[in-house]
XYZ file of N, CA and C in Angstrom:
717
model
N 0.850 -1.208 0.000
C 0.000 0.000 0.000
C 0.875 1.243 0.000
N 0.611 2.173 -0.902
C 1.426 3.382 -0.976
C 1.188 4.255 0.241
N 2.260 4.857 0.740
C 2.169 5.734 1.907
C 3.447 6.536 2.029
N 3.440 7.463 2.984
C 4.643 8.220 3.314
C 5.235 7.655 4.594
N 6.499 7.285 4.525
C 7.213 6.817 5.708
C 8.153 7.919 6.199
N 8.119 8.191 7.491
C 9.071 9.101 8.112
C 10.138 8.242 8.769
N 11.373 8.352 8.290
C 12.432 7.430 8.704
C 13.573 8.175 9.423
N 13.723 7.965 10.720
C 14.854 8.570 11.434
C 16.172 7.960 10.982
N 17.199 8.771 10.922
C 18.536 8.292 10.569
C 19.503 8.629 11.698
N 20.652 7.955 11.780
C 21.588 8.167 12.885
C 22.021 9.626 13.028
N 22.199 10.060 14.264
C 22.672 11.424 14.512
C 24.197 11.479 14.531
N 24.832 10.329 14.418
C 26.287 10.278 14.408
C 26.781 8.878 14.104
N 26.541 7.970 15.033
C 26.973 6.583 14.875
C 26.060 5.856 13.893
N 26.604 5.429 12.772
C 25.787 4.813 11.722
C 25.163 3.490 12.155
N 25.690 2.876 13.204
C 25.119 1.619 13.697
C 23.776 1.824 14.393
N 23.379 3.087 14.602
C 22.102 3.362 15.270
C 20.899 3.253 14.343
N 21.123 2.983 13.068
C 19.998 2.775 12.151
C 19.277 1.487 12.559
N 17.958 1.473 12.477
C 17.216 0.280 12.872
C 17.034 -0.670 11.682
N 16.796 -1.942 11.997
C 16.564 -2.928 10.933
C 15.317 -2.574 10.140
N 14.302 -2.063 10.838
C 13.071 -1.695 10.157
C 13.292 -0.513 9.222
N 14.102 0.446 9.654
C 14.392 1.603 8.797
C 15.083 1.145 7.513
N 16.018 0.223 7.631
C 16.718 -0.292 6.454
C 15.725 -0.962 5.506
N 14.806 -1.750 6.069
C 13.807 -2.455 5.264
C 12.930 -1.461 4.501
N 12.462 -0.424 5.198
C 11.597 0.577 4.562
C 12.342 1.310 3.454
N 13.581 1.697 3.708
C 14.368 2.416 2.708
C 14.615 1.555 1.470
N 14.807 0.269 1.678
C 15.029 -0.633 0.545
C 13.765 -0.820 -0.299
N 12.608 -0.750 0.360
C 11.351 -1.026 -0.345
C 10.688 0.223 -0.931
N 11.126 1.415 -0.507
C 10.520 2.650 -1.013
C 10.808 2.824 -2.503
N 9.881 3.491 -3.191
C 10.099 3.778 -4.611
C 11.168 4.853 -4.783
N 11.141 5.820 -3.873
C 12.214 6.816 -3.853
C 12.313 7.428 -2.465
N 13.434 8.097 -2.197
C 13.727 8.649 -0.874
C 13.877 10.155 -0.983
N 13.148 10.868 -0.147
C 13.293 12.316 -0.044
C 14.371 12.622 0.992
N 15.341 13.436 0.617
C 16.480 13.703 1.488
C 16.692 15.198 1.679
N 17.032 15.583 2.905
C 17.329 16.987 3.193
C 18.542 17.434 2.381
N 19.584 16.618 2.380
C 20.776 16.858 1.558
C 21.118 15.529 0.895
N 20.943 15.459 -0.403
C 21.137 14.185 -1.105
C 22.571 13.664 -0.975
N 23.538 14.563 -0.811
C 24.926 14.122 -0.660
C 25.129 13.396 0.660
N 24.553 13.956 1.728
C 24.656 13.315 3.045
C 23.946 11.971 3.047
N 22.740 11.942 2.487
C 21.969 10.699 2.464
C 22.594 9.667 1.534
N 23.234 10.110 0.474
C 23.894 9.187 -0.453
C 24.997 8.417 0.268
N 25.700 9.102 1.162
C 26.765 8.445 1.940
C 26.172 7.356 2.827
N 25.047 7.658 3.490
C 24.397 6.674 4.358
C 23.870 5.499 3.527
N 23.230 5.796 2.396
C 22.682 4.727 1.556
C 23.795 3.802 1.059
N 24.924 4.361 0.712
C 26.060 3.551 0.260
C 26.533 2.651 1.383
N 26.586 3.205 2.600
C 27.004 2.428 3.773
C 26.053 1.266 4.015
N 24.763 1.484 3.748
C 23.743 0.462 3.989
C 23.542 -0.455 2.780
N 24.174 -0.144 1.664
C 24.016 -0.950 0.473
C 22.660 -0.769 -0.188
N 22.102 0.427 -0.099
C 20.779 0.712 -0.654
C 20.919 1.581 -1.903
N 20.302 1.147 -2.977
C 20.326 1.922 -4.215
C 18.901 2.330 -4.579
N 18.539 3.528 -4.252
C 17.220 4.078 -4.542
C 17.363 5.516 -5.018
N 16.453 5.991 -5.846
C 16.517 7.396 -6.274
C 16.387 8.328 -5.071
N 17.235 9.335 -5.021
C 17.191 10.345 -3.964
C 16.686 11.652 -4.553
N 15.692 12.240 -3.914
C 15.172 13.524 -4.359
C 15.329 14.545 -3.236
N 15.662 15.748 -3.594
C 15.900 16.798 -2.610
C 14.597 17.307 -1.994
N 14.572 17.385 -0.660
C 13.420 17.929 0.050
C 13.946 18.644 1.294
N 14.051 19.969 1.212
C 14.640 20.736 2.311
C 13.794 21.988 2.580
N 14.223 22.767 3.553
C 13.410 23.903 3.996
C 13.214 24.969 2.922
N 14.070 24.976 1.906
C 13.961 25.996 0.865
C 13.028 25.589 -0.283
N 12.706 24.283 -0.379
C 11.833 23.867 -1.471
C 10.611 23.065 -1.019
N 10.488 22.821 0.306
C 9.407 21.938 0.766
C 8.013 22.498 0.479
N 7.850 23.825 0.486
C 6.547 24.397 0.152
C 6.150 24.061 -1.291
N 7.139 24.047 -2.163
C 6.867 23.818 -3.578
C 6.739 22.342 -3.925
N 7.388 21.465 -3.152
C 7.422 20.047 -3.518
C 6.415 19.180 -2.772
N 5.877 19.648 -1.654
C 4.995 18.822 -0.823
C 3.790 18.295 -1.604
N 3.129 19.173 -2.354
C 1.934 18.766 -3.101
C 2.278 17.724 -4.167
N 3.406 17.906 -4.841
C 3.807 16.971 -5.898
C 4.126 15.594 -5.313
N 4.757 15.591 -4.153
C 5.067 14.321 -3.493
C 3.776 13.611 -3.106
N 2.839 14.369 -2.520
C 1.547 13.789 -2.135
C 0.838 13.184 -3.350
N 0.903 13.866 -4.472
C 0.264 13.364 -5.688
C 0.909 12.065 -6.159
N 2.233 11.975 -6.016
C 2.907 10.749 -6.462
C 2.542 9.574 -5.550
N 2.320 9.844 -4.271
C 1.905 8.781 -3.356
C 0.481 8.338 -3.694
N -0.375 9.302 -3.975
C -1.751 8.980 -4.379
C -1.767 8.157 -5.662
N -0.743 8.334 -6.498
C -0.652 7.602 -7.761
C -0.066 6.205 -7.573
N 0.290 5.868 -6.302
C 0.758 4.512 -6.030
C 2.193 4.371 -5.566
N 2.915 5.474 -5.425
C 4.307 5.410 -4.993
C 4.406 5.325 -3.467
N 5.423 4.591 -3.015
C 5.759 4.557 -1.597
C 7.005 5.414 -1.406
N 6.913 6.400 -0.509
C 7.981 7.386 -0.352
C 8.513 7.379 1.078
N 9.818 7.462 1.208
C 10.460 7.559 2.522
C 11.115 8.930 2.652
N 10.881 9.592 3.765
C 11.492 10.897 4.032
C 12.556 10.755 5.103
N 13.767 11.243 4.822
C 14.849 11.267 5.807
C 15.405 12.688 5.898
N 16.016 12.996 7.019
C 16.746 14.257 7.151
C 18.229 13.910 7.252
N 19.066 14.907 7.387
C 20.503 14.635 7.481
C 20.836 13.799 8.700
N 20.091 13.994 9.790
C 20.335 13.249 11.021
C 19.111 13.358 11.926
N 18.748 12.254 12.561
C 17.628 12.279 13.489
C 16.283 12.079 12.813
N 15.230 12.519 13.491
C 13.868 12.308 13.019
C 13.365 13.505 12.227
N 12.951 13.320 10.977
C 12.405 14.433 10.186
C 11.238 15.093 10.908
N 11.189 16.427 10.807
C 10.133 17.175 11.480
C 10.565 17.749 12.811
N 11.600 17.172 13.423
C 12.121 17.690 14.689
C 13.287 18.610 14.379
N 13.002 19.904 14.274
C 14.005 20.906 13.870
C 14.596 20.597 12.501
N 13.866 19.848 11.705
C 14.269 19.506 10.337
C 13.025 19.541 9.449
N 13.198 19.587 8.130
C 12.039 19.556 7.235
C 11.204 18.293 7.459
N 9.907 18.391 7.239
C 9.048 17.226 7.387
C 7.619 17.573 7.737
N 7.445 18.575 8.589
C 6.115 18.944 9.061
C 5.161 19.276 7.911
N 5.592 20.107 6.978
C 4.720 20.539 5.884
C 4.267 19.360 5.018
N 5.189 18.442 4.752
C 4.847 17.283 3.934
C 3.863 16.372 4.664
N 4.116 16.149 5.944
C 3.203 15.314 6.730
C 1.808 15.934 6.757
N 1.740 17.240 7.005
C 0.442 17.915 7.051
C -0.274 17.819 5.709
N 0.464 17.998 4.618
C -0.127 17.912 3.278
C -0.719 16.524 3.039
N 0.021 15.498 3.441
C -0.451 14.126 3.246
C -1.652 13.820 4.132
N -1.604 14.260 5.378
C -2.726 14.026 6.289
C -3.994 14.683 5.757
N -3.865 15.921 5.287
C -5.024 16.641 4.759
C -5.583 15.980 3.495
N -4.705 15.273 2.759
C -5.142 14.603 1.533
C -5.633 13.181 1.801
N -5.609 12.772 3.066
C -6.058 11.432 3.413
C -5.050 10.344 3.095
N -3.789 10.727 2.944
C -2.716 9.773 2.647
C -2.163 9.225 3.955
N -1.939 7.934 4.005
C -1.416 7.321 5.229
C 0.037 7.737 5.460
N 0.316 8.110 6.705
C 1.673 8.480 7.108
C 2.095 7.552 8.246
N 3.248 6.953 8.110
C 3.762 6.047 9.149
C 5.142 6.536 9.583
N 5.282 6.798 10.881
C 6.540 7.306 11.419
C 7.264 6.223 12.199
N 8.479 5.936 11.801
C 9.278 4.930 12.493
C 9.943 5.550 13.720
N 10.063 4.798 14.818
C 10.812 5.301 15.964
C 12.298 5.220 15.659
N 13.061 6.083 16.274
C 14.502 6.034 16.020
C 15.248 7.207 16.602
N 16.401 7.456 16.052
C 17.351 8.406 16.628
C 16.823 9.834 16.662
N 17.098 10.495 17.773
C 16.887 11.933 17.923
C 17.794 12.391 19.050
N 18.339 13.588 18.965
C 19.341 14.022 19.935
C 18.756 14.439 21.277
N 17.512 14.911 21.283
C 16.999 15.515 22.515
C 16.802 14.507 23.643
N 16.346 13.286 23.340
C 16.063 12.312 24.395
C 17.329 11.826 25.109
N 18.385 11.396 24.389
C 19.611 11.011 25.096
C 20.180 12.132 25.954
N 20.144 13.368 25.423
C 20.675 14.503 26.184
C 19.870 14.737 27.455
N 18.544 14.616 27.364
C 17.690 14.807 28.528
C 17.935 13.729 29.570
N 17.945 12.475 29.144
C 18.090 11.367 30.094
C 19.419 11.430 30.824
N 20.519 11.732 30.102
C 21.813 11.740 30.772
C 22.114 13.058 31.487
N 21.200 14.017 31.403
C 21.396 15.273 32.139
C 21.257 15.058 33.646
N 20.446 14.071 34.032
C 20.181 13.860 35.449
C 19.002 14.675 35.947
N 18.347 15.424 35.054
C 17.170 16.217 35.418
C 15.911 15.371 35.221
N 14.791 15.765 35.832
C 13.552 15.009 35.669
C 13.176 14.833 34.191
N 12.781 13.607 33.840
C 12.456 13.293 32.447
C 10.969 13.017 32.237
N 10.197 12.990 33.352
C 8.788 12.622 33.217
C 7.997 13.682 32.454
N 8.407 14.930 32.609
C 7.802 16.030 31.857
C 8.918 16.981 31.449
N 8.868 17.434 30.207
C 9.916 18.343 29.749
C 9.378 19.245 28.652
N 10.157 20.271 28.345
C 9.770 21.274 27.355
C 10.869 21.327 26.294
N 10.521 20.973 25.040
C 11.494 21.008 23.952
C 11.326 22.288 23.153
N 12.379 23.097 23.095
C 12.330 24.386 22.412
C 13.064 24.388 21.075
N 13.859 23.364 20.804
C 14.628 23.366 19.562
C 15.585 24.552 19.531
N 15.707 25.185 18.365
C 16.561 26.371 18.243
C 15.761 27.615 18.633
N 16.303 28.404 19.530
C 15.674 29.676 19.889
C 15.726 30.631 18.695
N 14.786 31.580 18.613
C 14.884 32.602 17.563
C 16.229 33.312 17.683
N 16.885 33.550 16.566
C 18.201 34.184 16.628
C 18.110 35.657 17.007
N 17.040 36.331 16.583
C 16.919 37.761 16.872
C 15.536 38.088 17.420
N 14.599 38.345 16.531
C 13.260 38.760 16.947
C 12.569 37.689 17.791
N 12.121 38.085 18.965
C 11.383 37.179 19.821
C 12.238 36.379 20.791
N 13.544 36.448 20.660
C 14.433 35.644 21.513
C 14.338 36.067 22.978
N 14.449 37.369 23.241
C 14.404 37.860 24.614
C 13.071 37.534 25.275
N 11.985 37.760 24.564
C 10.659 37.477 25.117
C 10.510 36.007 25.458
N 11.004 35.140 24.571
C 10.875 33.706 24.822
C 11.683 33.289 26.040
N 12.875 33.825 26.196
C 13.705 33.489 27.355
C 13.051 33.978 28.654
N 12.437 35.135 28.597
C 11.728 35.642 29.782
C 10.594 34.704 30.177
N 9.877 34.194 29.189
C 8.774 33.262 29.459
C 9.287 31.938 30.016
N 10.365 31.447 29.441
C 10.895 30.150 29.849
C 11.559 30.188 31.225
N 11.937 31.364 31.673
C 12.569 31.486 32.991
C 11.653 30.988 34.094
N 10.341 30.997 33.859
C 9.369 30.547 34.864
C 8.960 29.089 34.666
N 9.492 28.439 33.631
C 9.123 27.058 33.331
C 9.665 26.103 34.397
N 8.805 25.250 34.949
C 9.222 24.320 36.012
C 9.700 22.976 35.459
N 9.420 22.702 34.171
C 9.878 21.454 33.574
C 11.311 21.601 33.049
N 11.983 20.475 32.845
C 13.295 20.499 32.204
C 13.128 21.062 30.792
N 14.067 21.915 30.371
C 13.951 22.604 29.081
C 15.119 22.198 28.184
N 14.799 21.859 26.930
C 15.819 21.378 25.995
C 15.947 22.332 24.815
N 17.194 22.702 24.513
C 17.480 23.569 23.373
C 18.482 22.884 22.450
N 18.392 23.162 21.156
C 19.460 22.848 20.210
C 20.232 24.142 19.983
N 21.549 24.023 19.776
C 22.321 25.231 19.546
C 23.530 24.963 18.663
N 23.876 25.975 17.884
C 25.057 25.928 17.030
C 26.302 26.137 17.898
N 27.433 25.504 17.546
C 28.662 25.721 18.326
C 29.099 27.183 18.338
N 28.698 27.935 17.316
C 29.094 29.334 17.227
C 28.286 30.234 18.175
N 27.177 29.699 18.714
C 26.328 30.514 19.589
C 26.182 29.939 20.995
N 26.938 28.883 21.299
C 26.798 28.236 22.609
C 27.132 29.193 23.745
N 28.239 29.890 23.638
C 28.650 30.809 24.715
C 27.623 31.927 24.882
N 27.189 32.508 23.776
C 26.182 33.567 23.840
C 24.887 33.054 24.467
N 24.492 31.841 24.093
C 23.266 31.263 24.632
C 23.384 31.077 26.139
N 24.509 30.542 26.606
C 24.712 30.336 28.037
C 24.747 31.672 28.792
N 25.320 32.689 28.174
C 25.329 34.015 28.796
C 23.898 34.530 28.979
N 23.060 34.318 27.963
C 21.667 34.766 28.055
C 20.875 33.926 29.057
N 21.165 32.635 29.129
C 20.502 31.788 30.111
C 20.861 32.235 31.528
N 22.123 32.605 31.721
C 22.553 33.104 33.029
C 21.820 34.400 33.373
N 21.621 35.245 32.378
C 20.944 36.528 32.591
C 19.479 36.342 32.957
N 18.784 35.453 32.251
C 17.344 35.317 32.447
C 16.960 34.233 33.456
N 17.765 33.188 33.570
C 17.429 32.082 34.470
C 18.191 32.148 35.795
N 19.277 32.935 35.807
C 20.119 33.005 37.007
C 21.347 32.123 36.852
N 22.477 32.598 37.326
C 23.745 31.891 37.154
C 23.790 30.553 37.872
N 22.961 30.388 38.921
C 23.020 29.167 39.719
C 22.087 28.065 39.235
N 21.293 28.345 38.201
C 20.416 27.301 37.663
C 21.284 26.172 37.087
N 20.885 24.944 37.310
C 21.648 23.799 36.812
C 21.430 23.610 35.306
N 22.503 23.206 34.625
C 22.428 22.990 33.178
C 23.301 21.798 32.803
N 22.929 21.122 31.729
C 23.716 20.011 31.192
C 23.868 20.252 29.696
N 25.100 20.300 29.235
C 25.361 20.575 27.816
C 26.043 19.363 27.193
N 25.361 18.761 26.216
C 25.912 17.592 25.521
C 26.306 17.976 24.097
N 27.409 17.436 23.647
C 27.846 17.702 22.280
C 28.283 16.399 21.612
N 28.140 16.372 20.293
C 28.589 15.233 19.491
C 28.023 13.903 20.002
N 26.742 13.883 20.353
C 26.114 12.669 20.858
C 26.270 11.505 19.875
N 26.631 10.354 20.395
C 26.860 9.081 19.693
C 28.147 9.067 18.866
N 28.877 10.169 18.844
C 30.093 10.243 18.036
C 31.340 10.010 18.895
N 32.483 9.964 18.255
C 33.747 9.645 18.921
C 34.057 10.591 20.071
N 33.799 11.887 19.885
C 34.164 12.874 20.905
C 32.948 13.348 21.705
N 31.983 12.452 21.918
C 30.806 12.789 22.718
C 31.221 13.260 24.106
N 30.543 14.303 24.576
C 30.874 14.882 25.883
C 29.654 15.544 26.483
N 29.494 15.429 27.792
C 28.452 16.141 28.511
C 29.081 16.898 29.671
N 28.805 18.186 29.741
C 29.323 19.044 30.809
C 28.148 19.490 31.666
N 28.223 19.230 32.964
C 27.126 19.563 33.875
C 27.605 20.519 34.955
N 26.677 21.290 35.499
C 26.990 22.211 36.588
C 26.030 23.379 36.578
N 26.362 24.437 37.298
C 25.552 25.641 37.225
C 25.799 26.299 35.865
N 24.906 27.179 35.468
C 25.090 27.855 34.178
C 26.417 28.606 34.154
N 26.775 29.256 35.260
C 28.030 30.019 35.304
C 29.235 29.096 35.175
N 29.172 27.898 35.786
C 30.289 26.956 35.706
C 30.459 26.412 34.293
N 29.358 26.047 33.662
C 29.425 25.495 32.305
C 29.823 26.584 31.310
N 29.365 27.803 31.553
C 29.752 28.924 30.706
C 31.259 29.130 30.756
N 31.838 29.088 31.936
C 33.284 29.246 32.069
C 34.026 28.141 31.328
N 33.489 26.939 31.395
C 34.129 25.815 30.693
C 34.223 26.097 29.198
N 33.127 26.541 28.605
C 33.129 26.741 27.158
C 33.776 28.061 26.748
N 34.001 28.950 27.675
C 34.799 30.135 27.370
C 36.274 29.756 27.221
N 36.666 28.680 27.912
C 38.060 28.254 27.871
C 38.277 27.031 26.980
N 37.197 26.429 26.518
C 37.280 25.273 25.621
C 36.356 25.536 24.432
N 36.941 25.762 23.280
C 36.156 26.154 22.104
C 35.054 25.143 21.794
N 33.801 25.603 21.723
C 32.701 24.689 21.408
C 32.847 24.137 19.989
N 32.756 22.810 19.863
C 32.837 22.168 18.559
C 31.778 21.072 18.478
N 31.144 20.958 17.329
C 30.182 19.895 17.115
C 28.745 20.357 17.254
N 27.835 19.388 17.348
C 26.410 19.653 17.496
C 26.063 19.653 18.980
N 25.290 20.659 19.428
C 25.026 20.834 20.857
C 23.557 20.690 21.231
N 23.331 20.082 22.403
C 22.018 20.049 23.033
C 22.190 20.581 24.449
N 21.426 21.617 24.782
C 21.494 22.235 26.103
C 20.226 21.879 26.879
N 20.396 21.305 28.055
C 19.259 20.953 28.906
C 19.353 21.765 30.195
N 18.319 22.547 30.461
C 18.291 23.409 31.651
C 17.274 22.869 32.638
N 17.656 22.804 33.894
C 16.726 22.361 34.929
C 15.583 23.360 35.047
N 14.397 22.862 35.324
C 13.258 23.743 35.497
C 13.408 24.610 36.733
N 12.619 25.680 36.800
C 12.667 26.571 37.957
C 12.187 25.822 39.190
N 12.974 25.841 40.250
C 12.570 25.134 41.470
C 11.262 25.689 42.012
N 10.428 24.797 42.555
C 9.167 25.232 43.131
C 9.410 25.873 44.496
N 8.584 26.864 44.859
C 8.735 27.506 46.169
C 8.610 26.486 47.291
N 9.291 26.736 48.407
C 9.300 25.803 49.535
C 7.893 25.502 50.032
N 7.033 26.515 50.071
C 5.672 26.302 50.582
C 4.874 25.358 49.679
N 5.134 25.419 48.365
C 4.434 24.537 47.444
C 4.909 23.099 47.605
N 6.221 22.930 47.870
C 6.753 21.600 48.086
C 6.152 20.976 49.337
N 6.013 21.789 50.392
C 5.415 21.291 51.632
C 3.957 20.903 51.410
N 3.234 21.730 50.655
C 1.826 21.444 50.373
C 1.686 20.111 49.634
N 2.554 19.880 48.636
C 2.508 18.642 47.883
C 2.846 17.440 48.754
N 3.763 17.637 49.692
C 4.151 16.564 50.601
C 2.974 16.168 51.481
N 2.280 17.173 52.033
C 1.120 16.876 52.893
C 0.008 16.218 52.106
N -0.163 16.654 50.856
C -1.210 16.087 50.015
C -0.960 14.605 49.767
N 0.304 14.241 49.551
C 0.656 12.846 49.335
C 0.429 12.014 50.585
N 0.748 12.607 51.748
C 0.580 11.891 53.009
C -0.903 11.614 53.294
N -1.770 12.565 52.940
C -3.195 12.390 53.162
C -3.782 11.299 52.280
N -3.178 11.138 51.087
C -3.634 10.088 50.176
C -3.318 8.712 50.732
């Protein structure tokens, strides 16, 4: 049955591809790729020979309808991004929405994404969290940080190595220097590293150690007031 498959790809270590993902990629009529050169390298590694078509943030508005039409005509299509799960800070949302609105079946495979490993190994609560992806670079950035300063859940950001220090400086300004933070870089790769501590401590680390690679920043949520913690404790005891 023709459909759109959303296929996560490794964020670094190529062994993280799933057996099911390989099967779907082999059976698809063609593969939509964020960067065909990057995906071509992965396909070669996996021994998969399928047509690769470009689908990225600069052309997805123009290509989504055509892709949906080809699926309606009987094609099975797989969408991949350069790394991780399509749609999570990568192209994919528009195509999925187009297919859903057209009544086309969409199947999303579970697989690699950077935010979950970074959150789990941060040591912060994982039961509830807030994923922000990349903050706005200019307009709206300050307002968003002001809003997030009151967030009680663990908060996850993606960041470029060129803006890590600036981001930590702004987090210190809006969240306070003593708020706990965990910064992971190059997840699943040879030089994977996680630096934990207060925002001021981690900021000092990256001021003296040039940030390199792909970064995930996890900030602890705002601590609840002491009176609220006591109230919750009594409520549990009464239960």
